[in-house]
XYZ file of C-alpha atoms in Angstrom:
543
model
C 110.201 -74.708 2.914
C 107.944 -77.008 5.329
C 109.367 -80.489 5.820
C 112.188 -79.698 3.070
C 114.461 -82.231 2.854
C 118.373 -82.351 0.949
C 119.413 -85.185 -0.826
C 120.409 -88.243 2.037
C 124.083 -89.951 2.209
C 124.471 -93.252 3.266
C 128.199 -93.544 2.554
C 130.737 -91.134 1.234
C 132.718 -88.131 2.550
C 130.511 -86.729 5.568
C 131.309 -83.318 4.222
C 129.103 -84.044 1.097
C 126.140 -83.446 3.006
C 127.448 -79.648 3.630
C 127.770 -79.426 0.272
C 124.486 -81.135 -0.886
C 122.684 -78.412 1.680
C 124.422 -75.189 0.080
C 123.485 -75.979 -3.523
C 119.646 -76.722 -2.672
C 119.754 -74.195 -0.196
C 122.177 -71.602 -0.617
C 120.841 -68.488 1.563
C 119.845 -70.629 4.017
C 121.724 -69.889 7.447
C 123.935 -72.830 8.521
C 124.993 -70.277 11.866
C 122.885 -67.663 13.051
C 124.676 -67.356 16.411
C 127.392 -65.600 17.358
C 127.530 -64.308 13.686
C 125.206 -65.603 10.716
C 126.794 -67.280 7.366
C 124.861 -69.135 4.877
C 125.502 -72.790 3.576
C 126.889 -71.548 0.152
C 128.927 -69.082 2.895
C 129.754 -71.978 4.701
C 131.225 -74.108 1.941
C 132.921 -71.181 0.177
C 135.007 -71.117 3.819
C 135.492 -75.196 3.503
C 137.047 -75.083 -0.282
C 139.428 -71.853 1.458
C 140.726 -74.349 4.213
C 140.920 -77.110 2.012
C 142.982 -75.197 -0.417
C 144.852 -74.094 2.341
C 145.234 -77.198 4.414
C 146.023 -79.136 0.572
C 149.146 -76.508 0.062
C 150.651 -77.381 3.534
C 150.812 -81.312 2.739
C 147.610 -82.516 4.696
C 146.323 -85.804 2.997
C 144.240 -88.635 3.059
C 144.978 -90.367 6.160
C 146.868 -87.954 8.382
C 145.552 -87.526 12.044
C 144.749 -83.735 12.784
C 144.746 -82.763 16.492
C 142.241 -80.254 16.460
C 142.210 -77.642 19.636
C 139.808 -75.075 18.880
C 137.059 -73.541 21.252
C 133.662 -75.018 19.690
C 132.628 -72.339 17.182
C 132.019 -71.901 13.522
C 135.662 -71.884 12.993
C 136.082 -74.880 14.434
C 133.005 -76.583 12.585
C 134.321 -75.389 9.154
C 138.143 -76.720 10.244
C 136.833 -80.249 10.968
C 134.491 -80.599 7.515
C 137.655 -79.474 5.749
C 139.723 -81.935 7.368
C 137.611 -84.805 6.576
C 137.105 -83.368 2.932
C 140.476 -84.054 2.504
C 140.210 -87.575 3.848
C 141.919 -86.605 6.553
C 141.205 -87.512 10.289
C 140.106 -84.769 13.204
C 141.188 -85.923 16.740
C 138.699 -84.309 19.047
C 139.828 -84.153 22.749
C 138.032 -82.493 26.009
C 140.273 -79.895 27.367
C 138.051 -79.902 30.162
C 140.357 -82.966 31.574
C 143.322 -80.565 32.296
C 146.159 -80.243 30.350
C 147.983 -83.060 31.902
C 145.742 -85.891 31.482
C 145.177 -84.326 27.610
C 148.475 -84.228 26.252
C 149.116 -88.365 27.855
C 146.288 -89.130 26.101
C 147.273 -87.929 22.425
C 150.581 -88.466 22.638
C 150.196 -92.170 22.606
C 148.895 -91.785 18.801
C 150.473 -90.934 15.662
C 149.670 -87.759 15.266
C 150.217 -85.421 11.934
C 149.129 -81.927 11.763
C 148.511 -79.885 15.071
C 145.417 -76.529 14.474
C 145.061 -74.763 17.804
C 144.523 -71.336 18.914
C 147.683 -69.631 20.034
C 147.092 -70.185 23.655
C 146.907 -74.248 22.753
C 150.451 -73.893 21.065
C 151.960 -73.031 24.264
C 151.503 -76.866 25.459
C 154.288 -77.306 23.206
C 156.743 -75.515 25.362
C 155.109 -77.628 28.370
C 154.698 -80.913 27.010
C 157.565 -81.204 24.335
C 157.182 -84.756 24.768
C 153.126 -85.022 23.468
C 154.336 -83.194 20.218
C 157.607 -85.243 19.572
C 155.666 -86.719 16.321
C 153.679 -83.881 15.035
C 155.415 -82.601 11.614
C 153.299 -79.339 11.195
C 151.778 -76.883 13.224
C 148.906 -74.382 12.539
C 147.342 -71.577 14.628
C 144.560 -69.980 14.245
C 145.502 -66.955 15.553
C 149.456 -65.122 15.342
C 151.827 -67.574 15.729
C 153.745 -67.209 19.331
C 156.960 -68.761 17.860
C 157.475 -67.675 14.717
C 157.232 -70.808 12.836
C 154.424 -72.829 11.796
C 151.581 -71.637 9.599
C 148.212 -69.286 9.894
C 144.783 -70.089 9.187
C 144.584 -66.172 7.498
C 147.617 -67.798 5.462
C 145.250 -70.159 3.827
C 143.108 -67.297 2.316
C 145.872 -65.902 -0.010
C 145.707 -66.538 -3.810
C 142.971 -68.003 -5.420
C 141.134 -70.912 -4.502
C 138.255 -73.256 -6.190
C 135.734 -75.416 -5.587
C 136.727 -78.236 -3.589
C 136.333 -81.571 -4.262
C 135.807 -84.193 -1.264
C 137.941 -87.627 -1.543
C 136.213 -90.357 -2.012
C 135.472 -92.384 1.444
C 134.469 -96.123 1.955
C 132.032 -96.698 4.821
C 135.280 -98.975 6.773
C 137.547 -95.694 6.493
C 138.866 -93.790 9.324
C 136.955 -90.515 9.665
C 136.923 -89.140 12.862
C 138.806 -89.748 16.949
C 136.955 -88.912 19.772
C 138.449 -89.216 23.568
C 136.210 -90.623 25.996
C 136.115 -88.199 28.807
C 138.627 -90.034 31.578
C 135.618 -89.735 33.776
C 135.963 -93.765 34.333
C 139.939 -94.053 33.653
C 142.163 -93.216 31.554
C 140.504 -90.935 28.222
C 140.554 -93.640 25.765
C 140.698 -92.771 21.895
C 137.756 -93.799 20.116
C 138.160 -94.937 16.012
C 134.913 -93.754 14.364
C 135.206 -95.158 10.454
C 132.670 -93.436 8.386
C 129.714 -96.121 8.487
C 129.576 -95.125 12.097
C 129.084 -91.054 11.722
C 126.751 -91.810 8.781
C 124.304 -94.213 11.240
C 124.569 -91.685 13.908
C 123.058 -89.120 11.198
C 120.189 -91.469 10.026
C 119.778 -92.153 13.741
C 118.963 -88.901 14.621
C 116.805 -88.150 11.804
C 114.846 -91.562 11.841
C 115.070 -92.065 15.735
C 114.842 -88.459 16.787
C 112.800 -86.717 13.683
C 115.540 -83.850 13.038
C 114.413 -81.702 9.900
C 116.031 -79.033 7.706
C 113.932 -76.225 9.312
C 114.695 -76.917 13.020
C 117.644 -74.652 14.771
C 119.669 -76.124 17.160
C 120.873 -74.290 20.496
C 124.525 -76.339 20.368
C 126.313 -76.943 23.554
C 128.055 -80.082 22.714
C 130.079 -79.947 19.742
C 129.493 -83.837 18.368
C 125.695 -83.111 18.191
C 126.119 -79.415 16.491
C 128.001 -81.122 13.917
C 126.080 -84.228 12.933
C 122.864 -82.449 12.566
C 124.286 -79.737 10.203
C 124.503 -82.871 8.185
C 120.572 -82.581 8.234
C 120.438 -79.304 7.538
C 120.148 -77.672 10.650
C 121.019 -74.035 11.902
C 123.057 -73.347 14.684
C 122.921 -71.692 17.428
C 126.359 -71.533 18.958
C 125.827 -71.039 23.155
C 127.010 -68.318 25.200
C 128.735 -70.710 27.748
C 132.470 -72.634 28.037
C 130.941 -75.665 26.168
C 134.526 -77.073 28.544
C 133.587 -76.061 31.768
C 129.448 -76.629 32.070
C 129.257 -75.525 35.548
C 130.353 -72.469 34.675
C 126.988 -72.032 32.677
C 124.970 -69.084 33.432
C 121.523 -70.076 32.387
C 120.299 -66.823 31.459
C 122.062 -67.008 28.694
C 121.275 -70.055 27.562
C 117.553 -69.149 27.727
C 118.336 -65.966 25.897
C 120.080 -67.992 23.445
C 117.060 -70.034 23.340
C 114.414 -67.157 22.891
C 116.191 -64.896 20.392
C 116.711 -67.426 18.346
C 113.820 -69.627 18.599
C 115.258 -72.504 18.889
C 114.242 -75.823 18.846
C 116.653 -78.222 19.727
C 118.277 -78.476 22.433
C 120.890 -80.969 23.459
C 122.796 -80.985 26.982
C 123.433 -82.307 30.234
C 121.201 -83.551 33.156
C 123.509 -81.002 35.126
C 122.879 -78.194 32.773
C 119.007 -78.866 32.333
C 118.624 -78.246 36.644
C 120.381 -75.128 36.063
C 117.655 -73.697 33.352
C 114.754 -75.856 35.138
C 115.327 -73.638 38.353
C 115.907 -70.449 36.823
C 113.066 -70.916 34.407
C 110.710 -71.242 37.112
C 111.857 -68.869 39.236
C 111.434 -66.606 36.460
C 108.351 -68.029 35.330
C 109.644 -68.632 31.607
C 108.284 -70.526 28.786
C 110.351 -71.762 25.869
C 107.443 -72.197 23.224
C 110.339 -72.885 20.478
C 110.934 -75.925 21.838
C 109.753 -79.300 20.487
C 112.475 -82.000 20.959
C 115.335 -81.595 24.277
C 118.363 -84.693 24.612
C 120.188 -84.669 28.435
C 122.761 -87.408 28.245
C 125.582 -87.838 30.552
C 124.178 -89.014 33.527
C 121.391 -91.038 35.016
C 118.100 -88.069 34.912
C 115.600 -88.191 38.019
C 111.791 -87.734 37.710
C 112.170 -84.008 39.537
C 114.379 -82.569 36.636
C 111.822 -84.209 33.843
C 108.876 -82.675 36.007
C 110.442 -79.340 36.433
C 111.829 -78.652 32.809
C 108.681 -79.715 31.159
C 107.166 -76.952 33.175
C 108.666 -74.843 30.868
C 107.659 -76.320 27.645
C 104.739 -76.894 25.707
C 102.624 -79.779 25.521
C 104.056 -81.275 22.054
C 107.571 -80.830 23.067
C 109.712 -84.282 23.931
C 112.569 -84.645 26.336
C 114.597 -87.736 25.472
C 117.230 -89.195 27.883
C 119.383 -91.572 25.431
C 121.930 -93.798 26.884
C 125.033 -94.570 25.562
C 128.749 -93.494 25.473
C 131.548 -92.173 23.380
C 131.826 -95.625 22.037
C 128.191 -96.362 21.813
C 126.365 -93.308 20.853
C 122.926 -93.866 21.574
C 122.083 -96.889 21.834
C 119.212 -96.463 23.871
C 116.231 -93.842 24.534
C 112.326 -92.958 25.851
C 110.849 -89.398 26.249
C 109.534 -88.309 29.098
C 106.320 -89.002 28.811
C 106.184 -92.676 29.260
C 109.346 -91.995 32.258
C 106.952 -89.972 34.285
C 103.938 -92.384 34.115
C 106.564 -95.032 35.213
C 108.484 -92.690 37.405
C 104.501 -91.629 38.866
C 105.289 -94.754 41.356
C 107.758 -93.734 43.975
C 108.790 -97.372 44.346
C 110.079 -97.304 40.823
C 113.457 -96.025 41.697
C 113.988 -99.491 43.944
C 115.155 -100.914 40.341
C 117.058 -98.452 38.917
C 116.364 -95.711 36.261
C 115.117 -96.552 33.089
C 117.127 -95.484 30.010
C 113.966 -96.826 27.668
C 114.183 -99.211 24.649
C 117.222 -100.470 22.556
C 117.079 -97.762 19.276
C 116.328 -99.825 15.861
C 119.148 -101.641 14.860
C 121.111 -101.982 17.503
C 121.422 -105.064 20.107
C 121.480 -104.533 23.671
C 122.169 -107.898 25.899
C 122.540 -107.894 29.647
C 125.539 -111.041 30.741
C 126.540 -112.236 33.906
C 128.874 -109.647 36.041
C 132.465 -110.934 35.147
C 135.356 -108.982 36.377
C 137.323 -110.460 33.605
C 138.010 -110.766 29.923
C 135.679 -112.639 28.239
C 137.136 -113.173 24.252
C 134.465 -114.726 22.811
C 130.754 -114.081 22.946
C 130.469 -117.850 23.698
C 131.767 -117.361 26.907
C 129.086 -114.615 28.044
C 126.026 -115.957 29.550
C 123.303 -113.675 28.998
C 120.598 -113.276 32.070
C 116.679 -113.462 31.918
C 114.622 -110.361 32.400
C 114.696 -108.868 35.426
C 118.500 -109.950 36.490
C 121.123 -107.813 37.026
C 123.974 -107.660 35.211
C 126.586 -106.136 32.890
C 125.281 -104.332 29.197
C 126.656 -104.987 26.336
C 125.563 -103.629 23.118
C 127.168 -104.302 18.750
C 125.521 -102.261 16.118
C 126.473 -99.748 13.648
C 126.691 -96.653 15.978
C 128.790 -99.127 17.905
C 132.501 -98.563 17.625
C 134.832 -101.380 17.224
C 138.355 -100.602 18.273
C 140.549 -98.048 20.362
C 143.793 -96.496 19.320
C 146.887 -95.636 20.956
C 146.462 -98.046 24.186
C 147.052 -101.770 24.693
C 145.299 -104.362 26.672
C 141.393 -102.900 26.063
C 140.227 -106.373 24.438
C 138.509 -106.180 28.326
C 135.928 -103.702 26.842
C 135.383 -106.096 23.551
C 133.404 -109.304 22.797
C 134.069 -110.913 19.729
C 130.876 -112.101 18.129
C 132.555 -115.143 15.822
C 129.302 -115.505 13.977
C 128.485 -112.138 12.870
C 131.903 -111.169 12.804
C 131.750 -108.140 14.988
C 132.264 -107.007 18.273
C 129.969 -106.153 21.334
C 130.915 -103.817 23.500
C 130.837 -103.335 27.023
C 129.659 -100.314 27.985
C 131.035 -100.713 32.039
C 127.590 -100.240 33.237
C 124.818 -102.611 35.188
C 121.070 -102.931 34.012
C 118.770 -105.339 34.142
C 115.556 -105.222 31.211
C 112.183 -105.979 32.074
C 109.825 -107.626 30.401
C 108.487 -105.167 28.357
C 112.157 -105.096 26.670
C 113.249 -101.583 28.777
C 116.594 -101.513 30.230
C 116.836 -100.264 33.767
C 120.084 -98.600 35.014
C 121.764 -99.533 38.125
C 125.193 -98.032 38.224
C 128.819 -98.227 37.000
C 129.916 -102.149 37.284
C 133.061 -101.114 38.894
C 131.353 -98.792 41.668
C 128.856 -101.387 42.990
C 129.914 -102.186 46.635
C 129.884 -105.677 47.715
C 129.198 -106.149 50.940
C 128.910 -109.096 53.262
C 125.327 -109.086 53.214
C 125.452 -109.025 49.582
C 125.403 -106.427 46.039
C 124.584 -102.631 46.745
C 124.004 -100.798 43.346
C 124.781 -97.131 43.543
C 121.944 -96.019 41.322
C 118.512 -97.509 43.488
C 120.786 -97.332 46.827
C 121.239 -93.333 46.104
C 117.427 -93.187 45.303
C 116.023 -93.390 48.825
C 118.545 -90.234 49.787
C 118.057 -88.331 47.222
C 114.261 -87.992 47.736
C 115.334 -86.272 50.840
C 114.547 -82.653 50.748
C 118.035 -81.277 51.797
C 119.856 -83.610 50.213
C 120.840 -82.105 46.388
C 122.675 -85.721 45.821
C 124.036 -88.521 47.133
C 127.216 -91.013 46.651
C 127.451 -94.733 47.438
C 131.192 -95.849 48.068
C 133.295 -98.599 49.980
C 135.490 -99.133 52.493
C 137.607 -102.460 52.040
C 137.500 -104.263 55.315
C 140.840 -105.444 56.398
C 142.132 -108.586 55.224
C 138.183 -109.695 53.282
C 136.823 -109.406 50.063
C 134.004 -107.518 51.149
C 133.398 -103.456 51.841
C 131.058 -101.442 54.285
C 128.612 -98.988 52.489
C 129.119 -95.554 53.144
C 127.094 -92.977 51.725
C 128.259 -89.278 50.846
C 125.797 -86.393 50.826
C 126.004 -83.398 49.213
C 123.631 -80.583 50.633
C 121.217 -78.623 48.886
C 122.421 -75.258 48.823
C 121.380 -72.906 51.670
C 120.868 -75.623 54.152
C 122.351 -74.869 57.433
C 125.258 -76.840 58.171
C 124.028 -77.397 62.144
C 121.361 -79.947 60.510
C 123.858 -81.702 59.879
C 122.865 -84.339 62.992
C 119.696 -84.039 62.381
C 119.679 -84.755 58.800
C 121.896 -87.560 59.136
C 119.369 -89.184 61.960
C 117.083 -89.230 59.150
C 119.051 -90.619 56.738
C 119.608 -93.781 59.400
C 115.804 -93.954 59.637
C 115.491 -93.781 55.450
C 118.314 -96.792 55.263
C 116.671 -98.717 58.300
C 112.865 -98.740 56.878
C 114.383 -99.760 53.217
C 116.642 -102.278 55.044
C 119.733 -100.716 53.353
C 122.816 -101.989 55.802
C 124.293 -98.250 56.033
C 125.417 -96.776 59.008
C 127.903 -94.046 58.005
C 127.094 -90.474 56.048
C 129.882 -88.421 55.608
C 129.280 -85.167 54.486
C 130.969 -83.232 51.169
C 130.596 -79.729 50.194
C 130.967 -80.435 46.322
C 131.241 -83.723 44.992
C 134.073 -83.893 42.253
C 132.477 -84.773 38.760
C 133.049 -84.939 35.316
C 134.610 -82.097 33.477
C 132.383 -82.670 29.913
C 128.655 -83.315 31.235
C 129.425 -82.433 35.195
C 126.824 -84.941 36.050
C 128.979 -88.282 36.729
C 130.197 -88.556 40.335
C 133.852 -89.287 40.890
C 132.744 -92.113 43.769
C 136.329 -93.335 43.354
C 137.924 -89.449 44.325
C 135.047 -89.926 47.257
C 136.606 -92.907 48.632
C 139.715 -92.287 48.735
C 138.559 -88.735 50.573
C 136.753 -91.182 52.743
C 139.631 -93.319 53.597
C 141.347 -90.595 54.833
């Protein structure tokens, strides 16, 4: 079974791979956590929900809102759906129910599967559902009407057969998290999932016999493609800082995993409880924390509890862009082994094979054509931009996003802008520097949040730090104000003291700060809980 490999897609229904996987390897387990089921298991339940999902009217082309706690139920739901043809909308409930149901209810949506607690945003939100013809639940229905997922198992069922799927069809809609707006829904067509699958086994090395510990649903799902198990979490995959890491480590050890794939936010969380408790994770051989720029400490701390063989890759990218970018920690930490480093931002490594990463001139504006970008030599900062095929093209449901699109006339394709400043060196790595629209300018010129936030954080109390703006009345300019968080336990009497030596840290780096403000728990992102809400801060700050 060493280095076994099932037969490799590079088109067609993504659920084809599932399939591929239980007929070489029927017994082998495609979940082993929180309950174990095979690949032929695994299918059998796929040609039940098809069956089931085919009786009710689902077909090629309807949108399925799909709110289901990540689980095997919810894996096997979503490779039925897109057996069919059909296409899973995939939205963060983490965002609040509010801000969730504005989001969908700007597309045409067909089919609604939630569990009964979901359905109940119908009685709130009449308005999100106005368009939605049928309704399942995966538990009792609360209303009476609608249909049951334990419907779908009556009669007799067979084999299913996928519909056929062209690399430019609609497969899949993701929401961006709303952690820099409004959530935006993301068209993936099918040539996109597939790249993202040969990405992570060509990029990453993902094999058949490797088990991954899951915490983020998009990952658990593209390498079952490969042939993975599964190792469901014991944590609210919504609500990360809820995460007790025990768990995870038990998870982890049981198991024997080997994958793991999570936050910066959730790798502190295990880092410090895995050396407090002295515990190594031998299983390991390959980690991904995404979400969030990832400092030298956490890389140094979490490898403590790995072997030597064992990676830790920090790929960059976005819901739109997914990755585009990546390095292991091994070449970070010689880089990262000069303090100074962190002057120029973080580096998110090397452009992946086959896609283009470009760093233009910081315009505020639209700019239509790629013409009208001017790209910057090495060592500039500016804006990314990135086109390739794990590069989405196109948004649905909203108006007015051409801002986030370049249209490349010549190759007939567009870049994207991922919102985010860099500048690459001139070995070709792209350094980090911040959100474009959180960089402060002030009268004495730029401040990046990313290598501003740097000299802080190395302070010793300091658990993390936030550069905003106040607009100065009547100019175009802002003055720098920097947030602190405290590491826990400090004593909040330091609080002079500590901020006397922040002014002597932004005096000997020349950094023209002199305001902290101090913030018990800085508001972040509900899906990775590693991006700061500066904009929340400011307004707080304003106050």
């Amino acid at each position: 079974m060493k280095n076994r490999t099932h037969k490799q897609l590079n088109t067609g229904n993504l659920s084809d791979y599932i399939f591929s996987i239980a007929e070489q390897y029927p017994d082998k387990p495609a979940v082993i956590h929180p309950y174990t089921i095979s690949y032929k298991e695994f299918q059998t339940e796929i040609d039940c929900f098809v069956h089931g999902l085919n009786r009710i009217g689902l077909k090629k082309g309807h949108k399925v809102l799909l709110l289901v706690k990540p689980s095997p139920q919810m894996f096997i739901l979503t490779f039925s759906i897109i057996r069919i043809g059909a296409i899973p909308v995939m939205i963060d409930p983490g965002m609040g129910p509010k801000a969730m149901t504005r989001a969908f209810s700007k597309l045409q949506i067909d089919f609604f599967i939630g569990e009964p607690i979901a359905h109940i945003l119908r009685i709130i939100y009449p308005g999100a559902f106005k368009n939605i013809t049928t309704y399942v639940t995966t538990g009792r229905s609360l209303f009476g009407y609608g249909h049951s997922l334990s419907s779908f198992r009556s009669g007799e069922w067979k084999e299913s057969h996928s519909v056929a799927s062209k690399p430019t069809d609609e497969a899949a809609i993701f929401f961006t998290s709303g952690s820099t707006g409004p959530a935006k829904a993301v068209l993936y067509r099918n040539s996109m999932l597939h790249a993202q699958i040969d990405t992570l086994r060509d990029h990453f090395k993902y094999s058949a016999d490797e088990i991954d510990c899951c915490t983020f649903p998009l990952i658990g799902l593209l390498v079952m493609c490969l042939g993975l198990s599964v190792v469901f979490a014991d944590m609210n995959m919504t609500k990360p800082a809820e995460l007790k890491p025990e768990k995870l480590i038990r998870n982890i050890q049981n198991y024997k995993c080997s994958h793991l794939f999570c936050s910066p936010m959730v790798l502190r969380k295990l880092a410090e409880y895995g050396k407090k408790h002295k515990i190594k994770l031998p299983s390991i051989k390959r980690v991904m924390t995404a979400g969030a720029a990832v400092p030298a400490s956490l890389l140094q701390d979490f490898r403590e509890l790995l072997l030597d063989d064992a990676k830790i890759h920090t790929p960059y990218g976005a819901t739109e862009a997914l990755p585009v970018s990546d390095m292991n920690d091994r070449e970070l930490l010689e880089l990262y082994s000069d303090p100074e480093v962190f002057n120029e931002g973080v580096c998110i490594g090397y452009p992946i094979e086959g896609t283009e990463m470009k760093i233009i001139k910081i315009n505020d504006h639209e700019i239509p054509v790629f013409e009208d970008a001017t790209e910057l030599p090495d060592n500039e900062v500016g804006e990314i931009i990135v086109k390739g095929p794990v590069v989405t093209q196109e948004y649905l449901g909203m108006k007015n996003l051409h801002y986030s699109k370049i249209w490349d006339q010549e190759n007939n394709i567009y870049w994207h802008r991922m919102g985010d400043l860099a500048r690459k060196d001139n070995k070709g790595r792209i350094w980090f520097y911040g959100r474009k629209s959180q960089r402060v300018q002030t009268r004495d010129g730029i401040l990046y949040t990313i290598p501003v936030e740097a000299f802080f954080n190395a302070h010793p109390k300091v658990r993390r730090s936030a550069l905003i703006g106040i607009a100065e009345g009547g100019t175009e300019f802002n003055v720098p104000v920097i947030c602190i968080q405290m590491e826990e336990g400090v004593n909040k009497n330091k609080k002079r003291q500590i901020t006397q030596e922040l002014l002597e840290i932004a005096k000997n780096r020349d950094i023209a700060v002199k305001t902290f403000l101090f913030y018990k728990d800085f508001p972040v992102d509900p899906r990775h809980n590693a991006k700061i809400f500066r904009e929340k801060l400011t307004k707080w700050a304003q106050k």
